């Protein structure tokens, strides 16, 4: 399934990554304070990884349906982070995100998450959208809470080699419609 190539969700614009984004991706992602909360970000984030990751996006869209978006600021186009949207959820749910530390607290993850949920409900017939976060990831918990994702259950999972507690959160289509975009 093809999802939109660009999505305006002020204060962010979501767009496909371009090869030229690689140095910014590496600069933002090569940070343990970002990586340690994620399942998939390599650490350290070595030279060449961003280029390879971006080069694989077109194939991933076809193969797994995952769409990786650059989260950019509408004001100046600055790349601040990444969002993955998965119409077919994997073990981490329908979406995941990270924001470079210099841009935390600007509302970017919340805007990107609202856009992700809106896209998923608009482009699929899913009854509900779900995602996961480490229980002690208070920033991510707050982002999901602000977007109407309620805690469904707690699960222990292996995270970066250690057993850790996760919250699985979700929102039903009807609840999303009632929120009309999470006010
Ligand atoms: C989680 C993350 C994506 C949030 O990005 P962000 O753009 O800063 O998020 P937003 O600005 O949209 O919202 C963050 C909210 O968390 C709150 N928050 C942040 N740190 C907090 C803390 N230590 N305690 C309580 N609330 C906190 C902020 O105040 C804000 O809530 P508010 O709008 O009610 O004030 C970012 O911190 C990050 O990339 N972390 C590392 C990677 C990660 O955790 N990815 C998600 C894995 S599930």
mmCIF file of C-alpha atoms and ligand atoms in Angstrom:
data_model
loop_
_atom_site.group_PDB
_atom_site.id
_atom_site.type_symbol
_atom_site.label_atom_id
_atom_site.label_comp_id
_atom_site.label_asym_id
_atom_site.label_seq_id
_atom_site.Cartn_x
_atom_site.Cartn_y
_atom_site.Cartn_z
ATOM 1 C CA UNK A 1 0.000 0.000 0.000
ATOM 2 C CA UNK A 2 1.332 3.420 -0.953
ATOM 3 C CA UNK A 3 1.011 6.072 1.714
ATOM 4 C CA UNK A 4 1.364 9.768 0.869
ATOM 5 C CA UNK A 5 4.839 11.004 -0.047
ATOM 6 C CA UNK A 6 4.461 14.253 1.919
ATOM 7 C CA UNK A 7 2.188 15.110 4.827
ATOM 8 C CA UNK A 8 1.834 18.580 6.282
ATOM 9 C CA UNK A 9 1.117 18.385 10.018
ATOM 10 C CA UNK A 10 2.339 21.715 11.421
ATOM 11 C CA UNK A 11 4.719 22.252 13.099
ATOM 12 C CA UNK A 12 6.145 19.375 11.071
ATOM 13 C CA UNK A 13 6.190 18.235 7.475
ATOM 14 C CA UNK A 14 6.657 14.526 6.910
ATOM 15 C CA UNK A 15 8.428 13.535 3.700
ATOM 16 C CA UNK A 16 10.402 10.648 2.280
ATOM 17 C CA UNK A 17 14.081 10.683 3.148
ATOM 18 C CA UNK A 18 16.565 11.722 0.486
ATOM 19 C CA UNK A 19 20.201 10.659 0.133
ATOM 20 C CA UNK A 20 21.235 14.188 1.098
ATOM 21 C CA UNK A 21 19.662 13.701 4.568
ATOM 22 C CA UNK A 22 22.254 11.104 5.550
ATOM 23 C CA UNK A 23 24.689 13.410 7.403
ATOM 24 C CA UNK A 24 21.840 14.931 9.430
ATOM 25 C CA UNK A 25 20.409 11.498 10.241
ATOM 26 C CA UNK A 26 23.785 10.341 11.506
ATOM 27 C CA UNK A 27 24.348 13.515 13.552
ATOM 28 C CA UNK A 28 20.911 13.213 15.222
ATOM 29 C CA UNK A 29 20.810 9.432 15.612
ATOM 30 C CA UNK A 30 24.343 8.861 16.893
ATOM 31 C CA UNK A 31 23.285 9.618 20.463
ATOM 32 C CA UNK A 32 22.798 6.991 23.158
ATOM 33 C CA UNK A 33 20.122 9.167 24.818
ATOM 34 C CA UNK A 34 18.067 8.693 21.658
ATOM 35 C CA UNK A 35 19.045 5.130 20.733
ATOM 36 C CA UNK A 36 18.627 3.580 24.174
ATOM 37 C CA UNK A 37 14.862 4.042 24.090
ATOM 38 C CA UNK A 38 14.446 2.525 20.633
ATOM 39 C CA UNK A 39 14.464 -1.095 19.548
ATOM 40 C CA UNK A 40 16.196 -0.591 16.241
ATOM 41 C CA UNK A 41 18.531 2.410 16.134
ATOM 42 C CA UNK A 42 22.097 1.075 15.914
ATOM 43 C CA UNK A 43 24.557 2.424 18.450
ATOM 44 C CA UNK A 44 27.121 3.691 17.721
ATOM 45 C CA UNK A 45 25.628 4.965 14.487
ATOM 46 C CA UNK A 46 28.558 4.428 12.176
ATOM 47 C CA UNK A 47 29.464 6.207 8.969
ATOM 48 C CA UNK A 48 27.574 4.789 5.998
ATOM 49 C CA UNK A 49 24.636 3.458 8.038
ATOM 50 C CA UNK A 50 22.363 6.379 7.260
ATOM 51 C CA UNK A 51 23.131 6.153 3.540
ATOM 52 C CA UNK A 52 22.343 2.413 3.536
ATOM 53 C CA UNK A 53 19.192 2.883 5.597
ATOM 54 C CA UNK A 54 17.823 5.601 3.305
ATOM 55 C CA UNK A 55 18.747 3.616 0.183
ATOM 56 C CA UNK A 56 16.553 0.759 1.444
ATOM 57 C CA UNK A 57 13.377 2.781 1.957
ATOM 58 C CA UNK A 58 11.831 2.369 -1.486
ATOM 59 C CA UNK A 59 12.294 -1.387 -1.309
ATOM 60 C CA UNK A 60 10.936 -1.518 2.262
ATOM 61 C CA UNK A 61 7.778 0.285 1.182
ATOM 62 C CA UNK A 62 7.137 -2.486 -1.339
ATOM 63 C CA UNK A 63 8.407 -5.428 0.698
ATOM 64 C CA UNK A 64 7.034 -4.777 4.188
ATOM 65 C CA UNK A 65 4.771 -1.780 3.640
ATOM 66 C CA UNK A 66 6.798 0.241 6.167
ATOM 67 C CA UNK A 67 7.050 3.908 5.203
ATOM 68 C CA UNK A 68 9.908 5.839 6.754
ATOM 69 C CA UNK A 69 9.337 9.577 6.951
ATOM 70 C CA UNK A 70 11.722 12.379 7.685
ATOM 71 C CA UNK A 71 10.196 14.614 10.355
ATOM 72 C CA UNK A 72 11.079 18.159 9.309
ATOM 73 C CA UNK A 73 10.127 21.545 10.728
ATOM 74 C CA UNK A 74 7.665 23.429 8.567
ATOM 75 C CA UNK A 75 9.328 26.751 9.370
ATOM 76 C CA UNK A 76 12.817 26.117 8.043
ATOM 77 C CA UNK A 77 12.805 22.549 6.725
ATOM 78 C CA UNK A 78 15.220 21.340 9.417
ATOM 79 C CA UNK A 79 15.311 17.569 9.769
ATOM 80 C CA UNK A 80 14.521 16.739 13.402
ATOM 81 C CA UNK A 81 13.808 13.007 13.446
ATOM 82 C CA UNK A 82 12.206 9.967 11.870
ATOM 83 C CA UNK A 83 8.840 8.257 11.860
ATOM 84 C CA UNK A 84 8.066 4.773 10.600
ATOM 85 C CA UNK A 85 4.468 3.945 9.693
ATOM 86 C CA UNK A 86 3.482 0.315 9.249
ATOM 87 C CA UNK A 87 -0.022 -0.387 7.896
ATOM 88 C CA UNK A 88 0.694 -3.996 8.840
ATOM 89 C CA UNK A 89 1.959 -3.788 12.396
ATOM 90 C CA UNK A 90 5.129 -5.596 13.311
ATOM 91 C CA UNK A 91 6.005 -6.560 16.894
ATOM 92 C CA UNK A 92 6.535 -2.854 17.671
ATOM 93 C CA UNK A 93 3.103 -1.844 16.439
ATOM 94 C CA UNK A 94 1.906 0.441 13.671
ATOM 95 C CA UNK A 95 4.461 3.190 14.104
ATOM 96 C CA UNK A 96 7.655 4.249 15.829
ATOM 97 C CA UNK A 97 9.637 7.471 16.044
ATOM 98 C CA UNK A 98 12.673 9.254 17.349
ATOM 99 C CA UNK A 99 13.582 12.936 17.563
ATOM 100 C CA UNK A 100 17.118 14.335 17.815
ATOM 101 C CA UNK A 101 17.874 15.551 21.323
ATOM 102 C CA UNK A 102 18.367 19.171 20.258
ATOM 103 C CA UNK A 103 14.721 19.224 19.153
ATOM 104 C CA UNK A 104 13.009 17.548 22.105
ATOM 105 C CA UNK A 105 10.074 19.371 23.599
ATOM 106 C CA UNK A 106 9.075 21.234 20.430
ATOM 107 C CA UNK A 107 5.951 19.133 19.880
ATOM 108 C CA UNK A 108 7.403 17.388 16.817
ATOM 109 C CA UNK A 109 6.782 13.793 17.937
ATOM 110 C CA UNK A 110 3.229 14.606 18.964
ATOM 111 C CA UNK A 111 2.443 16.221 15.609
ATOM 112 C CA UNK A 112 4.082 13.346 13.715
ATOM 113 C CA UNK A 113 2.202 10.745 15.765
ATOM 114 C CA UNK A 114 -1.137 12.438 15.188
ATOM 115 C CA UNK A 115 -0.361 12.449 11.473
ATOM 116 C CA UNK A 116 0.604 8.763 11.581
ATOM 117 C CA UNK A 117 -2.662 7.776 13.239
ATOM 118 C CA UNK A 118 -4.683 9.930 10.837
ATOM 119 C CA UNK A 119 -2.924 8.376 7.823
ATOM 120 C CA UNK A 120 -3.412 4.844 9.119
ATOM 121 C CA UNK A 121 -7.128 5.314 9.709
ATOM 122 C CA UNK A 122 -7.602 7.183 6.414
ATOM 123 C CA UNK A 123 -5.682 4.729 4.213
ATOM 124 C CA UNK A 124 -6.547 1.369 5.838
ATOM 125 C CA UNK A 125 -9.601 -0.331 7.283
ATOM 126 C CA UNK A 126 -7.873 -0.972 10.621
ATOM 127 C CA UNK A 127 -10.220 -0.994 13.620
ATOM 128 C CA UNK A 128 -7.423 0.152 15.918
ATOM 129 C CA UNK A 129 -3.864 1.437 15.833
ATOM 130 C CA UNK A 130 -1.289 0.381 18.417
ATOM 131 C CA UNK A 131 2.299 1.096 19.414
ATOM 132 C CA UNK A 132 4.692 0.313 22.266
ATOM 133 C CA UNK A 133 7.102 2.142 24.538
ATOM 134 C CA UNK A 134 9.288 1.290 27.501
ATOM 135 C CA UNK A 135 7.279 1.959 30.654
ATOM 136 C CA UNK A 136 9.975 4.348 31.908
ATOM 137 C CA UNK A 137 10.055 6.309 28.640
ATOM 138 C CA UNK A 138 7.974 9.114 30.088
ATOM 139 C CA UNK A 139 8.380 11.387 27.060
ATOM 140 C CA UNK A 140 7.095 8.759 24.648
ATOM 141 C CA UNK A 141 4.309 7.821 27.056
ATOM 142 C CA UNK A 142 3.267 11.472 27.134
ATOM 143 C CA UNK A 143 3.346 11.752 23.338
ATOM 144 C CA UNK A 144 1.090 8.726 22.957
ATOM 145 C CA UNK A 145 -1.182 9.860 25.774
ATOM 146 C CA UNK A 146 -1.620 13.261 24.092
ATOM 147 C CA UNK A 147 -2.612 11.433 20.906
ATOM 148 C CA UNK A 148 -5.280 9.391 22.681
ATOM 149 C CA UNK A 149 -3.421 6.067 22.838
ATOM 150 C CA UNK A 150 -4.443 4.328 26.035
ATOM 151 C CA UNK A 151 -2.433 1.651 27.853
ATOM 152 C CA UNK A 152 -3.830 -1.741 26.847
ATOM 153 C CA UNK A 153 -1.398 -3.926 28.757
ATOM 154 C CA UNK A 154 2.073 -4.217 30.208
ATOM 155 C CA UNK A 155 4.470 -6.754 28.698
ATOM 156 C CA UNK A 156 7.972 -7.854 29.508
ATOM 157 C CA UNK A 157 10.188 -7.945 26.419
ATOM 158 C CA UNK A 158 13.861 -8.208 25.673
ATOM 159 C CA UNK A 159 15.170 -4.754 24.857
ATOM 160 C CA UNK A 160 18.795 -4.363 23.815
ATOM 161 C CA UNK A 161 19.586 -7.646 25.545
ATOM 162 C CA UNK A 162 17.808 -6.926 28.831
ATOM 163 C CA UNK A 163 14.309 -7.821 30.091
ATOM 164 C CA UNK A 164 12.315 -4.590 30.249
ATOM 165 C CA UNK A 165 8.698 -3.586 30.911
ATOM 166 C CA UNK A 166 6.771 -2.169 27.953
ATOM 167 C CA UNK A 167 3.383 -0.564 27.654
ATOM 168 C CA UNK A 168 1.315 -1.566 24.659
ATOM 169 C CA UNK A 169 -0.991 1.315 23.795
ATOM 170 C CA UNK A 170 -3.799 1.602 21.323
ATOM 171 C CA UNK A 171 -6.632 3.688 20.038
ATOM 172 C CA UNK A 172 -9.784 2.419 18.337
ATOM 173 C CA UNK A 173 -11.035 4.029 15.151
ATOM 174 C CA UNK A 174 -14.218 5.187 16.913
ATOM 175 C CA UNK A 175 -12.210 6.824 19.695
ATOM 176 C CA UNK A 176 -10.000 8.565 17.122
ATOM 177 C CA UNK A 177 -13.051 9.798 15.222
ATOM 178 C CA UNK A 178 -14.490 11.111 18.496
ATOM 179 C CA UNK A 179 -11.282 12.997 19.199
ATOM 180 C CA UNK A 180 -11.326 14.343 15.605
ATOM 181 C CA UNK A 181 -7.565 14.498 15.458
ATOM 182 C CA UNK A 182 -6.690 14.564 19.151
ATOM 183 C CA UNK A 183 -7.531 18.100 20.252
HETATM 184 C C1 LIG B 1 10.027 10.413 22.862
HETATM 185 C C2 LIG B 1 10.412 11.536 21.916
HETATM 186 C C3 LIG B 1 10.183 11.034 20.483
HETATM 187 C C4 LIG B 1 9.528 12.746 22.175
HETATM 188 O O1 LIG B 1 9.789 13.703 21.175
HETATM 189 P P1 LIG B 1 9.397 15.242 21.343
HETATM 190 O O2 LIG B 1 9.336 15.837 19.990
HETATM 191 O O3 LIG B 1 10.286 15.869 22.346
HETATM 192 O O4 LIG B 1 7.918 15.107 21.947
HETATM 193 P P2 LIG B 1 6.851 16.280 22.114
HETATM 194 O O5 LIG B 1 7.569 17.582 22.248
HETATM 195 O O6 LIG B 1 5.843 16.143 21.036
HETATM 196 O O7 LIG B 1 6.144 15.874 23.492
HETATM 197 C C5 LIG B 1 6.918 15.428 24.589
HETATM 198 C C6 LIG B 1 6.059 15.465 25.838
HETATM 199 O O8 LIG B 1 6.707 14.708 26.847
HETATM 200 C C7 LIG B 1 6.913 15.526 27.974
HETATM 201 N N1 LIG B 1 8.130 15.079 28.627
HETATM 202 C C8 LIG B 1 9.360 14.998 28.099
HETATM 203 N N2 LIG B 1 10.228 14.553 29.025
HETATM 204 C C9 LIG B 1 9.513 14.347 30.143
HETATM 205 C C10 LIG B 1 9.822 13.897 31.446
HETATM 206 N N3 LIG B 1 11.082 13.534 31.775
HETATM 207 N N4 LIG B 1 8.823 13.802 32.367
HETATM 208 C C11 LIG B 1 7.562 14.148 32.032
HETATM 209 N N5 LIG B 1 7.190 14.578 30.797
HETATM 210 C C12 LIG B 1 8.164 14.677 29.884
HETATM 211 C C13 LIG B 1 7.016 16.918 27.412
HETATM 212 O O9 LIG B 1 6.804 17.891 28.408
HETATM 213 C C14 LIG B 1 5.880 16.866 26.381
HETATM 214 O O10 LIG B 1 4.615 16.897 26.989
HETATM 215 P P3 LIG B 1 3.734 18.259 27.090
HETATM 216 O O11 LIG B 1 3.503 18.727 25.689
HETATM 217 O O12 LIG B 1 2.515 17.839 27.804
HETATM 218 O O13 LIG B 1 4.579 19.250 27.863
HETATM 219 C C15 LIG B 1 11.901 11.959 22.085
HETATM 220 O O14 LIG B 1 12.118 12.263 23.428
HETATM 221 C C16 LIG B 1 12.867 10.880 21.644
HETATM 222 O O15 LIG B 1 13.173 10.757 20.467
HETATM 223 N N6 LIG B 1 13.337 10.052 22.584
HETATM 224 C C17 LIG B 1 14.299 9.012 22.265
HETATM 225 C C18 LIG B 1 13.743 7.979 21.280
HETATM 226 C C19 LIG B 1 12.391 7.455 21.710
HETATM 227 O O16 LIG B 1 12.046 7.409 22.875
HETATM 228 N N7 LIG B 1 11.591 7.008 20.711
HETATM 229 C C20 LIG B 1 10.287 6.431 20.988
HETATM 230 C C21 LIG B 1 10.421 5.011 21.357
HETATM 231 S S1 LIG B 1 8.823 4.341 21.846
#
